[in-house]
C-alpha positions as a Python dict, from the first residue, in 0.01 Angstrom:
ca = {
    (1, 'M'): (0, 0, 0),
    (2, 'K'): (289, 229, 78),
    (3, 'F'): (425, 166, -270),
    (4, 'I'): (99, 275, -434),
    (5, 'T'): (83, 586, -215),
    (6, 'I'): (433, 684, -325),
    (7, 'L'): (331, 621, -684),
    (8, 'L'): (33, 855, -654),
    (9, 'I'): (254, 1130, -515),
    (10, 'A'): (504, 1078, -795),
    (11, 'V'): (231, 1126, -1052),
    (12, 'V'): (201, 1494, -967),
    (13, 'T'): (558, 1566, -1073),
    (14, 'T'): (599, 1326, -1364),
    (15, 'S'): (280, 1358, -1565),
    (16, 'N'): (248, 1427, -1936),
    (17, 'A'): (287, 1772, -2079),
    (18, 'F'): (13, 1905, -2303),
    (19, 'S'): (-45, 1711, -2620),
    (20, 'P'): (-153, 1909, -2926),
    (21, 'A'): (-512, 1790, -2898),
    (22, 'T'): (-530, 1868, -2527),
    (23, 'N'): (-380, 2211, -2585),
    (24, 'A'): (-654, 2288, -2831),
    (25, 'A'): (-924, 2155, -2604),
    (26, 'L'): (-802, 2359, -2311),
    (27, 'S'): (-775, 2673, -2517),
    (28, 'T'): (-1100, 2639, -2706),
    (29, 'T'): (-1312, 2782, -2429),
    (30, 'K'): (-1105, 3081, -2327),
    (31, 'Y'): (-1294, 3405, -2336),
    (32, 'R'): (-1167, 3646, -2588),
    (33, 'G'): (-916, 3877, -2427),
    (34, 'G'): (-855, 3627, -2150),
    (35, 'D'): (-914, 3672, -1779),
    (36, 'D'): (-762, 3966, -1599),
    (37, 'A'): (-573, 3935, -1275),
    (38, 'G'): (-895, 3951, -1077),
    (39, 'G'): (-1046, 3663, -1271),
    (40, 'R'): (-1296, 3886, -1459),
    (41, 'N'): (-1360, 3818, -1826),
    (42, 'N'): (-1259, 4118, -2034),
    (43, 'N'): (-1512, 4039, -2301),
    (44, 'A'): (-1853, 3889, -2246),
    (45, 'R'): (-1861, 3739, -2592),
    (46, 'A'): (-1691, 3401, -2575),
    (47, 'R'): (-1496, 3293, -2875),
    (48, 'V'): (-1286, 2994, -2970),
    (49, 'N'): (-935, 3127, -2939),
    (50, 'I'): (-615, 2940, -2870),
    (51, 'K'): (-419, 3251, -2774),
    (52, 'S'): (-563, 3539, -2579),
    (53, 'S'): (-282, 3786, -2629),
    (54, 'S'): (-267, 4071, -2878),
    (55, 'S'): (-168, 4029, -3239),
    (56, 'S'): (188, 4151, -3186),
    (57, 'E'): (231, 3920, -2890),
    (58, 'N'): (99, 3634, -3099),
    (59, 'N'): (360, 3704, -3364),
    (60, 'E'): (637, 3704, -3103),
    (61, 'A'): (503, 3383, -2956),
    (62, 'D'): (496, 3226, -3302),
    (63, 'N'): (864, 3310, -3349),
    (64, 'D'): (964, 3189, -3004),
    (65, 'N'): (756, 2870, -2997),
    (66, 'S'): (776, 2756, -3359),
    (67, 'C'): (856, 2391, -3417),
    (68, 'S'): (1068, 2220, -3677),
    (69, 'I'): (906, 1943, -3877),
    (70, 'P'): (1077, 1667, -3669),
    (71, 'M'): (968, 1826, -3339),
    (72, 'A'): (616, 1901, -3466),
    (73, 'S'): (592, 1541, -3593),
    (74, 'F'): (696, 1412, -3252),
    (75, 'N'): (434, 1630, -3081),
    (76, 'L'): (170, 1512, -3326),
    (77, 'I'): (257, 1147, -3269),
    (78, 'K'): (265, 1199, -2893),
    (79, 'G'): (-78, 1360, -2904),
    (80, 'A'): (-225, 1078, -3113),
    (81, 'V'): (-61, 767, -2967),
    (82, 'G'): (-202, 714, -2620),
    (83, 'S'): (-390, 456, -2421),
    (84, 'G'): (-636, 418, -2710),
    (85, 'V'): (-388, 202, -2902),
    (86, 'L'): (-406, -52, -2619),
    (87, 'S'): (-766, -120, -2723),
    (88, 'L'): (-688, -196, -3088),
    (89, 'P'): (-611, -569, -3036),
    (90, 'A'): (-966, -607, -2903),
    (91, 'G'): (-1088, -446, -3225),
    (92, 'V'): (-916, -722, -3423),
    (93, 'A'): (-1060, -985, -3187),
    (94, 'A'): (-1407, -850, -3274),
    (95, 'I'): (-1333, -944, -3637),
    (96, 'G'): (-1219, -1298, -3558),
    (97, 'D'): (-972, -1516, -3371),
    (98, 'V'): (-759, -1624, -3667),
    (99, 'K'): (-438, -1443, -3755),
    (100, 'S'): (-569, -1361, -4103),
    (101, 'A'): (-806, -1116, -3931),
    (102, 'L'): (-510, -877, -3920),
    (103, 'I'): (-527, -834, -4299),
    (104, 'P'): (-862, -648, -4314),
    (105, 'A'): (-783, -484, -3978),
    (106, 'S'): (-453, -339, -4099),
    (107, 'S'): (-604, -236, -4431),
    (108, 'M'): (-877, -43, -4252),
    (109, 'L'): (-634, 120, -4009),
    (110, 'F'): (-405, 252, -4284),
    (111, 'T'): (-697, 362, -4503),
    (112, 'L'): (-861, 560, -4223),
    (113, 'G'): (-519, 694, -4126),
    (114, 'A'): (-469, 829, -4479),
    (115, 'I'): (-814, 992, -4476),
    (116, 'S'): (-739, 1142, -4134),
    (117, 'A'): (-413, 1287, -4267),
    (118, 'Y'): (-604, 1443, -4558),
    (119, 'T'): (-864, 1613, -4336),
    (120, 'F'): (-590, 1730, -4098),
    (121, 'H'): (-405, 1888, -4392),
    (122, 'L'): (-736, 2031, -4511),
    (123, 'L'): (-760, 2225, -4183),
    (124, 'G'): (-418, 2374, -4258),
    (125, 'R'): (-537, 2489, -4601),
    (126, 'L'): (-848, 2645, -4448),
    (127, 'T'): (-629, 2819, -4190),
    (128, 'V'): (-420, 2979, -4465),
    (129, 'V'): (-734, 3107, -4639),
    (130, 'A'): (-874, 3244, -4313),
    (131, 'N'): (-546, 3418, -4227),
    (132, 'V'): (-519, 3581, -4569),
    (133, 'E'): (-877, 3705, -4560),
    (134, 'S'): (-844, 3831, -4203),
    (135, 'A'): (-527, 4022, -4295),
    (136, 'D'): (-705, 4180, -4592),
    (137, 'D'): (-995, 4290, -4372),
    (138, 'D'): (-792, 4398, -4069),
    (139, 'S'): (-414, 4412, -4061),
    (140, 'S'): (-417, 4384, -3682),
    (141, 'A'): (-634, 4070, -3679),
    (142, 'S'): (-491, 3774, -3491),
    (143, 'K'): (-421, 3449, -3671),
    (144, 'V'): (-671, 3166, -3674),
    (145, 'T'): (-545, 2899, -3435),
    (146, 'S'): (-841, 2669, -3366),
    (147, 'I'): (-1099, 2464, -3549),
    (148, 'G'): (-1365, 2657, -3361),
    (149, 'Q'): (-1252, 2985, -3517),
    (150, 'L'): (-1274, 2826, -3861),
    (151, 'W'): (-1626, 2711, -3780),
    (152, 'E'): (-1730, 3057, -3663),
    (153, 'K'): (-1589, 3217, -3977),
    (154, 'E'): (-1758, 2987, -4225),
    (155, 'I'): (-2064, 2854, -4044),
    (156, 'G'): (-2141, 3119, -3784),
    (157, 'A'): (-2099, 3197, -3414),
    (158, 'S'): (-2455, 3091, -3330),
    (159, 'S'): (-2370, 2724, -3385),
    (160, 'S'): (-2016, 2733, -3238),
    (161, 'W'): (-2153, 2556, -2931),
    (162, 'L'): (-2146, 2238, -3140),
    (163, 'I'): (-1766, 2245, -3140),
    (164, 'S'): (-1762, 2305, -2764),
    (165, 'A'): (-2006, 2016, -2720),
    (166, 'A'): (-1788, 1786, -2931),
    (167, 'I'): (-1481, 1878, -2726),
    (168, 'F'): (-1673, 1830, -2401),
    (169, 'L'): (-1800, 1486, -2499),
    (170, 'T'): (-1460, 1380, -2634),
    (171, 'C'): (-1292, 1474, -2305),
    (172, 'F'): (-1574, 1314, -2105),
    (173, 'G'): (-1547, 986, -2293),
    (174, 'T'): (-1167, 983, -2264),
    (175, 'C'): (-1184, 1056, -1890),
    (176, 'L'): (-1430, 770, -1846),
    (177, 'A'): (-1196, 533, -2029),
    (178, 'Y'): (-908, 656, -1812),
    (179, 'S'): (-1110, 594, -1494),
    (180, 'I'): (-1176, 236, -1602),
    (181, 'I'): (-814, 177, -1701),
    (182, 'L'): (-681, 329, -1378),
    (183, 'G'): (-908, 101, -1176),
    (184, 'D'): (-791, -204, -1369),
    (185, 'T'): (-428, -96, -1342),
    (186, 'L'): (-437, -48, -965),
    (187, 'T'): (-617, -379, -922),
    (188, 'S'): (-349, -563, -1121),
    (189, 'L'): (-73, -386, -928),
    (190, 'A'): (-239, -477, -598),
    (191, 'Q'): (-235, -843, -700),
    (192, 'T'): (127, -814, -812),
    (193, 'F'): (237, -676, -475),
    (194, 'G'): (33, -925, -275),
    (195, 'I'): (-234, -684, -150),
    (196, 'N'): (-554, -861, -53),
    (197, 'G'): (-893, -755, 73),
    (198, 'L'): (-1074, -436, -15),
    (199, 'F'): (-789, -270, -210),
    (200, 'A'): (-757, -575, -433),
    (201, 'T'): (-1104, -511, -579),
    (202, 'R'): (-1169, -306, -891),
    (203, 'R'): (-1455, -104, -745),
    (204, 'A'): (-1257, 0, -437),
    (205, 'N'): (-960, 105, -650),
    (206, 'I'): (-1175, 316, -883),
    (207, 'A'): (-1335, 489, -584),
    (208, 'A'): (-997, 538, -414),
    (209, 'I'): (-820, 680, -717),
    (210, 'S'): (-1112, 915, -782),
    (211, 'L'): (-1106, 1040, -422),
    (212, 'V'): (-733, 1079, -359),
    (213, 'G'): (-605, 1131, -713),
    (214, 'V'): (-853, 1236, -980),
    (215, 'Y'): (-1070, 1478, -782),
    (216, 'P'): (-788, 1684, -625),
    (217, 'L'): (-612, 1714, -961),
    (218, 'S'): (-933, 1813, -1140),
    (219, 'C'): (-988, 2095, -889),
    (220, 'L'): (-655, 2262, -965),
    (221, 'K'): (-707, 2612, -1102),
    (222, 'S'): (-358, 2622, -1242),
    (223, 'L'): (-204, 2325, -1421),
    (224, 'A'): (145, 2474, -1413),
    (225, 'A'): (258, 2214, -1159),
    (226, 'L'): (163, 1940, -1407),
    (227, 'A'): (308, 2102, -1716),
    (228, 'P'): (684, 2029, -1703),
    (229, 'V'): (802, 1867, -2024),
    (230, 'S'): (774, 1497, -1949),
    (231, 'L'): (808, 1197, -2173),
    (232, 'T'): (622, 965, -1939),
    (233, 'G'): (344, 891, -2185),
    (234, 'I'): (552, 826, -2495),
    (235, 'V'): (817, 636, -2295),
    (236, 'G'): (541, 420, -2150),
    (237, 'I'): (405, 344, -2496),
    (238, 'L'): (752, 262, -2634),
    (239, 'I'): (838, 32, -2342),
    (240, 'T'): (498, -132, -2375),
    (241, 'C'): (572, -190, -2747),
    (242, 'V'): (897, -366, -2662),
    (243, 'V'): (747, -580, -2385),
    (244, 'M'): (448, -681, -2597),
    (245, 'A'): (675, -768, -2892),
    (246, 'I'): (893, -990, -2676),
    (247, 'R'): (590, -1163, -2526),
    (248, 'A'): (451, -1231, -2876),
    (249, 'L'): (758, -1425, -2990),
    (250, 'P'): (706, -1796, -3064),
    (251, 'G'): (765, -2006, -2754),
    (252, 'G'): (719, -1704, -2531),
    (253, 'P'): (579, -1705, -2176),
    (254, 'Y'): (219, -1692, -2305),
    (255, 'S'): (263, -1972, -2556),
    (256, 'S'): (152, -2330, -2504),
    (257, 'T'): (467, -2437, -2691),
    (258, 'A'): (709, -2275, -2447),
    (259, 'A'): (1021, -2474, -2383),
    (260, 'V'): (1030, -2700, -2078),
    (261, 'G'): (1158, -2505, -1779),
    (262, 'A'): (1098, -2167, -1946),
    (263, 'T'): (889, -1901, -1775),
    (264, 'N'): (524, -1951, -1857),
    (265, 'Y'): (239, -1740, -1725),
    (266, 'L'): (-56, -1932, -1870),
    (267, 'A'): (-133, -2108, -1542),
    (268, 'S'): (-172, -1772, -1367),
    (269, 'L'): (-440, -1652, -1612),
    (270, 'S'): (-812, -1715, -1594),
    (271, 'A'): (-965, -1897, -1890),
    (272, 'D'): (-1105, -1580, -2050),
    (273, 'L'): (-759, -1417, -2054),
    (274, 'R'): (-565, -1703, -2211),
    (275, 'P'): (-473, -1703, -2582),
    (276, 'S'): (-756, -1824, -2805),
    (277, 'F'): (-715, -1897, -3176),
    (278, 'G'): (-932, -2072, -3434),
    (279, 'V'): (-1242, -2119, -3218),
    (280, 'I'): (-1484, -1888, -3402),
    (281, 'G'): (-1290, -1800, -3717),
    (282, 'L'): (-1375, -1480, -3905),
    (283, 'R'): (-1696, -1297, -3820),
    (284, 'S'): (-1918, -1094, -4051),
    (285, 'P'): (-1752, -800, -4231),
    (286, 'K'): (-1977, -564, -4032),
    (287, 'S'): (-1763, -641, -3727),
    (288, 'L'): (-1498, -419, -3888),
    (289, 'L'): (-1706, -125, -3765),
    (290, 'V'): (-1590, -193, -3408),
    (291, 'L'): (-1227, -151, -3512),
    (292, 'S'): (-1306, 154, -3725),
    (293, 'S'): (-1451, 321, -3416),
    (294, 'M'): (-1142, 244, -3208),
    (295, 'T'): (-914, 354, -3491),
    (296, 'A'): (-1068, 701, -3491),
    (297, 'T'): (-930, 767, -3142),
    (298, 'A'): (-580, 681, -3264),
    (299, 'F'): (-587, 968, -3516),
    (300, 'L'): (-794, 1225, -3328),
    (301, 'V'): (-568, 1533, -3316),
    (302, 'H'): (-771, 1751, -3551),
    (303, 'M'): (-876, 1995, -3279),
    (304, 'A'): (-517, 2120, -3288),
    (305, 'G'): (-478, 2132, -3668),
    (306, 'P'): (-478, 2512, -3712),
    (307, 'E'): (-250, 2564, -3412),
    (308, 'V'): (-1, 2306, -3539),
    (309, 'Y'): (13, 2490, -3872),
    (310, 'Q'): (64, 2829, -3707),
    (311, 'T'): (346, 2705, -3482),
    (312, 'L'): (534, 2531, -3763),
    (313, 'Q'): (865, 2690, -3860),
    (314, 'N'): (832, 2863, -4199),
    (315, 'P'): (471, 2746, -4232),
    (316, 'T'): (378, 2655, -4585),
    (317, 'L'): (126, 2405, -4711),
    (318, 'A'): (406, 2191, -4855),
    (319, 'R'): (582, 2169, -4517),
    (320, 'F'): (251, 2113, -4339),
    (321, 'G'): (175, 1833, -4586),
    (322, 'K'): (510, 1672, -4506),
    (323, 'L'): (436, 1703, -4135),
    (324, 'S'): (92, 1544, -4182),
    (325, 'A'): (239, 1254, -4378),
    (326, 'I'): (514, 1188, -4122),
    (327, 'G'): (290, 1231, -3818),
    (328, 'F'): (-4, 1023, -3935),
    (329, 'G'): (216, 767, -4111),
    (330, 'S'): (420, 708, -3796),
    (331, 'T'): (106, 694, -3583),
    (332, 'A'): (-42, 432, -3816),
    (333, 'L'): (275, 222, -3803),
    (334, 'I'): (295, 233, -3422),
    (335, 'S'): (-75, 155, -3389),
    (336, 'A'): (-55, -132, -3638),
    (337, 'F'): (247, -277, -3457),
    (338, 'M'): (82, -274, -3114),
    (339, 'M'): (-241, -406, -3261),
    (340, 'A'): (-55, -695, -3424),
    (341, 'V'): (167, -804, -3134),
    (342, 'G'): (-124, -789, -2888),
    (343, 'F'): (-346, -995, -3116),
    (344, 'F'): (-68, -1244, -3202),
    (345, 'T'): (-28, -1311, -2830),
    (346, 'F'): (-390, -1349, -2717),
    (347, 'G'): (-603, -1377, -3032),
    (348, 'G'): (-977, -1379, -2970),
    (349, 'S'): (-940, -1326, -2595),
    (350, 'C'): (-791, -974, -2627),
    (351, 'K'): (-953, -743, -2372),
    (352, 'G'): (-1052, -379, -2424),
    (353, 'M'): (-735, -283, -2239),
    (354, 'I'): (-475, -533, -2363),
    (355, 'L'): (-254, -499, -2054),
    (356, 'N'): (-536, -668, -1860),
    (357, 'N'): (-453, -991, -2045),
    (358, 'Y'): (-100, -1009, -1911),
    (359, 'S'): (-27, -1193, -1589),
    (360, 'T'): (14, -1002, -1264),
    (361, 'L'): (331, -1209, -1221),
    (362, 'D'): (481, -1065, -1539),
    (363, 'A'): (744, -809, -1433),
    (364, 'G'): (754, -648, -1778),
    (365, 'A'): (378, -599, -1781),
    (366, 'T'): (395, -456, -1429),
    (367, 'I'): (642, -189, -1543),
    (368, 'C'): (410, -104, -1833),
    (369, 'R'): (114, -72, -1597),
    (370, 'L'): (310, 157, -1366),
    (371, 'L'): (414, 388, -1649),
    (372, 'M'): (69, 396, -1806),
    (373, 'G'): (-92, 459, -1468),
    (374, 'V'): (134, 758, -1402),
    (375, 'S'): (75, 891, -1753),
    (376, 'L'): (-304, 854, -1741),
    (377, 'L'): (-346, 1014, -1401),
    (378, 'G'): (-141, 1314, -1509),
    (379, 'S'): (-330, 1345, -1837),
    (380, 'Y'): (-662, 1317, -1652),
    (381, 'A'): (-614, 1660, -1494),
    (382, 'F'): (-568, 1827, -1833),
    (383, 'L'): (-867, 1649, -1984),
    (384, 'A'): (-1090, 1726, -1686),
    (385, 'N'): (-996, 2093, -1709),
    (386, 'A'): (-1067, 2100, -2083),
    (387, 'M'): (-1399, 1926, -2023),
    (388, 'K'): (-1505, 2183, -1764),
    (389, 'K'): (-1401, 2476, -1983),
    (390, 'A'): (-1609, 2339, -2270),
    (391, 'W'): (-1901, 2302, -2027),
    (392, 'Y'): (-1860, 2664, -1918),
    (393, 'E'): (-1848, 2772, -2283),
    (394, 'I'): (-2187, 2609, -2343),
    (395, 'F'): (-2374, 2691, -2022),
    (396, 'Y'): (-2187, 2988, -1868),
    (397, 'K'): (-2090, 3177, -2181),
    (398, 'G'): (-1980, 3529, -2096),
    (399, 'Q'): (-2014, 3473, -1721),
    (400, 'E'): (-1750, 3487, -1452),
    (401, 'I'): (-1673, 3141, -1316),
    (402, 'S'): (-1671, 3163, -937),
    (403, 'D'): (-1493, 2922, -703),
    (404, 'K'): (-1832, 2779, -608),
    (405, 'I'): (-1914, 2694, -969),
    (406, 'H'): (-1562, 2558, -1026),
    (407, 'Y'): (-1565, 2316, -734),
    (408, 'R'): (-1931, 2222, -778),
    (409, 'T'): (-1869, 2136, -1143),
    (410, 'S'): (-1562, 1930, -1051),
    (411, 'K'): (-1757, 1731, -792),
    (412, 'M'): (-2045, 1674, -1032),
    (413, 'F'): (-1835, 1539, -1318),
    (414, 'I'): (-1599, 1328, -1108),
    (415, 'S'): (-1901, 1176, -933),
    (416, 'I'): (-2067, 1096, -1266),
    (417, 'L'): (-1748, 958, -1419),
    (418, 'T'): (-1673, 745, -1112),
    (419, 'S'): (-2028, 606, -1105),
    (420, 'L'): (-2011, 514, -1473),
    (421, 'A'): (-1665, 357, -1432),
    (422, 'L'): (-1804, 139, -1152),
    (423, 'M'): (-2078, 14, -1383),
    (424, 'I'): (-1877, -18, -1707),
    (425, 'S'): (-1579, -250, -1697),
    (426, 'D'): (-1474, -251, -2063),
    (427, 'A'): (-1252, 45, -2154),
    (428, 'G'): (-1250, -75, -2514),
    (429, 'F'): (-1626, -22, -2533),
    (430, 'V'): (-1589, 339, -2417),
    (431, 'V'): (-1302, 399, -2660),
    (432, 'S'): (-1498, 256, -2953),
    (433, 'V'): (-1818, 453, -2879),
    (434, 'T'): (-1621, 776, -2828),
    (435, 'G'): (-1431, 715, -3149),
    (436, 'A'): (-1746, 629, -3343),
    (437, 'L'): (-1957, 927, -3242),
    (438, 'L'): (-1700, 1200, -3181),
    (439, 'G'): (-1393, 1085, -3369),
    (440, 'S'): (-1599, 1040, -3684),
    (441, 'A'): (-1748, 1387, -3646),
    (442, 'L'): (-1422, 1571, -3577),
    (443, 'I'): (-1210, 1379, -3829),
    (444, 'Y'): (-1438, 1323, -4127),
    (445, 'M'): (-1737, 1554, -4098),
    (446, 'V'): (-1640, 1890, -3943),
    (447, 'P'): (-1334, 1967, -4163),
    (448, 'S'): (-1523, 1863, -4477),
    (449, 'F'): (-1827, 2070, -4384),
    (450, 'I'): (-1612, 2380, -4325),
    (451, 'F'): (-1433, 2321, -4657),
    (452, 'L'): (-1760, 2297, -4850),
    (453, 'K'): (-1895, 2616, -4694),
    (454, 'S'): (-1566, 2800, -4749),
    (455, 'T'): (-1530, 2703, -5114),
    (456, 'R'): (-1896, 2778, -5189),
    (457, 'R'): (-1867, 3124, -5033),
    (458, 'R'): (-1549, 3203, -5224),
    (459, 'M'): (-1692, 3079, -5554),
    (460, 'N'): (-1999, 3297, -5502),
    (461, 'N'): (-1795, 3611, -5435),
    (462, 'G'): (-1559, 3543, -5725),
    (463, 'S'): (-1240, 3489, -5524),
    (464, 'L'): (-1223, 3120, -5617),
    (465, 'T'): (-1259, 2971, -5964),
    (466, 'S'): (-1460, 2654, -6002),
    (467, 'T'): (-1238, 2394, -6171),
    (468, 'R'): (-1275, 2025, -6241),
    (469, 'V'): (-1030, 1945, -5960),
    (470, 'L'): (-1226, 2158, -5715),
    (471, 'K'): (-1553, 1992, -5816),
    (472, 'V'): (-1400, 1648, -5760),
    (473, 'E'): (-1264, 1752, -5421),
    (474, 'R'): (-1600, 1893, -5318),
    (475, 'L'): (-1763, 1562, -5412),
    (476, 'W'): (-1495, 1380, -5213),
    (477, 'N'): (-1569, 1591, -4905),
    (478, 'K'): (-1943, 1530, -4941),
    (479, 'F'): (-1858, 1160, -4946),
    (480, 'L'): (-1651, 1201, -4629),
    (481, 'I'): (-1944, 1365, -4450),
    (482, 'G'): (-2161, 1069, -4545),
    (483, 'L'): (-1886, 825, -4446),
    (484, 'G'): (-1848, 995, -4111),
    (485, 'G'): (-2221, 972, -4047),
    (486, 'I'): (-2229, 602, -4134),
    (487, 'L'): (-1921, 519, -3925),
    (488, 'A'): (-2062, 717, -3633),
    (489, 'L'): (-2404, 553, -3618),
    (490, 'A'): (-2315, 205, -3740),
    (491, 'G'): (-1987, 198, -3547),
    (492, 'A'): (-2151, 295, -3219),
    (493, 'G'): (-2426, 41, -3277),
    (494, 'M'): (-2182, -239, -3353),
    (495, 'S'): (-1976, -149, -3046),
    (496, 'V'): (-2286, -195, -2831),
    (497, 'V'): (-2367, -527, -3000),
    (498, 'N'): (-2007, -653, -2971),
    (499, 'T'): (-1995, -572, -2599),
    (500, 'F'): (-2342, -671, -2480),
    (501, 'F'): (-2478, -903, -2752),
    (502, 'P'): (-2173, -1074, -2912),
    (503, 'H'): (-2383, -1381, -3004),
    (504, 'L'): (-2557, -1166, -3267),
    (505, 'L'): (-2238, -1114, -3468),
}
């Protein structure tokens, strides 16, 4: 117990820095002009705005904080590759328990990754257009740095709450998945260190981590203490990659063909956690929708698209295209690798959080759980803060947020999240539903909708010529909106069926 207490204290000083997506989420709900020293909003009209400083200060910040393509690529990968990739093996298991299931799974992952890269780059193109037009209208206008600003410009401020709602629900769903994973992680660690009784149960650990870890961190008004540059998250993912790859080797400790006398953890696993291959074969192609939903969370960094473009050194569309290709290509490769090694090890028995399959006696898996636990608890504070800010943007727009509202909101959401985490045990289900409904909207639908409105407006006012290429691209974006709608509804539905009614597949 003392070890876990020390771990919780260590979390505060070793948590993740902001990822690009979290940066955008946190900044989306700032009131224009920011808060003054007394906490009063200088402008009652809320607006999506990453930076609250003046135009000249923004320019200085751009120069000081610009990123090279390698550094921006790393930040993009770090923002995309998180705990969601640990659910991907379960997505393959939903397709079937034969190794050939990886063929359609990998094909889908890389296809959706390529589409995600396109829509991310599309946001950069729209940002350039918005910046040029803003400069023509007002030379002192600040640069567009958020997807919300693009929405307001092309669609209108009256519907900007939709972006805030999408950010709120994305953060809420991610926090719920984190609560479930943290409970599972602490339970596995308790078993590893021989802790019995109350603190060896999942429910008690979820309640305990919410009370002594999640709630205090979510109440912080300043996240400066949690913002030192830390590689905990990406280091955890990389170490987990290595451990999972070693465990997937033929004759490994989870293989029935392990050499006599070699370490073997199969006896320590319950029947539902042991490797399972060739029992059910391949399921219906519609089961691919479960994986498509999970895959969306692996590429969901679009909220930060405009900001990433603005902070790129010597920002041009060519350089931004290179960044998009490197970032999303690397993310797809890492995701595919972890998906494959997890599935090769456990097949059809892969759980929604793949680390749950590994034995509590496995030292390598224990290290992975420790690192992921530290990373998730630190990231939880950022996500909870972004979630509350989006809530304020919707329901307290233009109002001063008092301490009473701040703490009351924190208690309300942590109570709701904890209650749901106690009832829902499958993090993969939460990841897939979040990816289906919100990932599909933010990746495929919102950028395409803004593009169609922008190009139509510019064609009508004569600033854009209608060409055959433009007509084809507009048709392509209309297709993406339809695709996003289908993946959202069908993917969420299949996730429910796969989790609660698997016999129907």
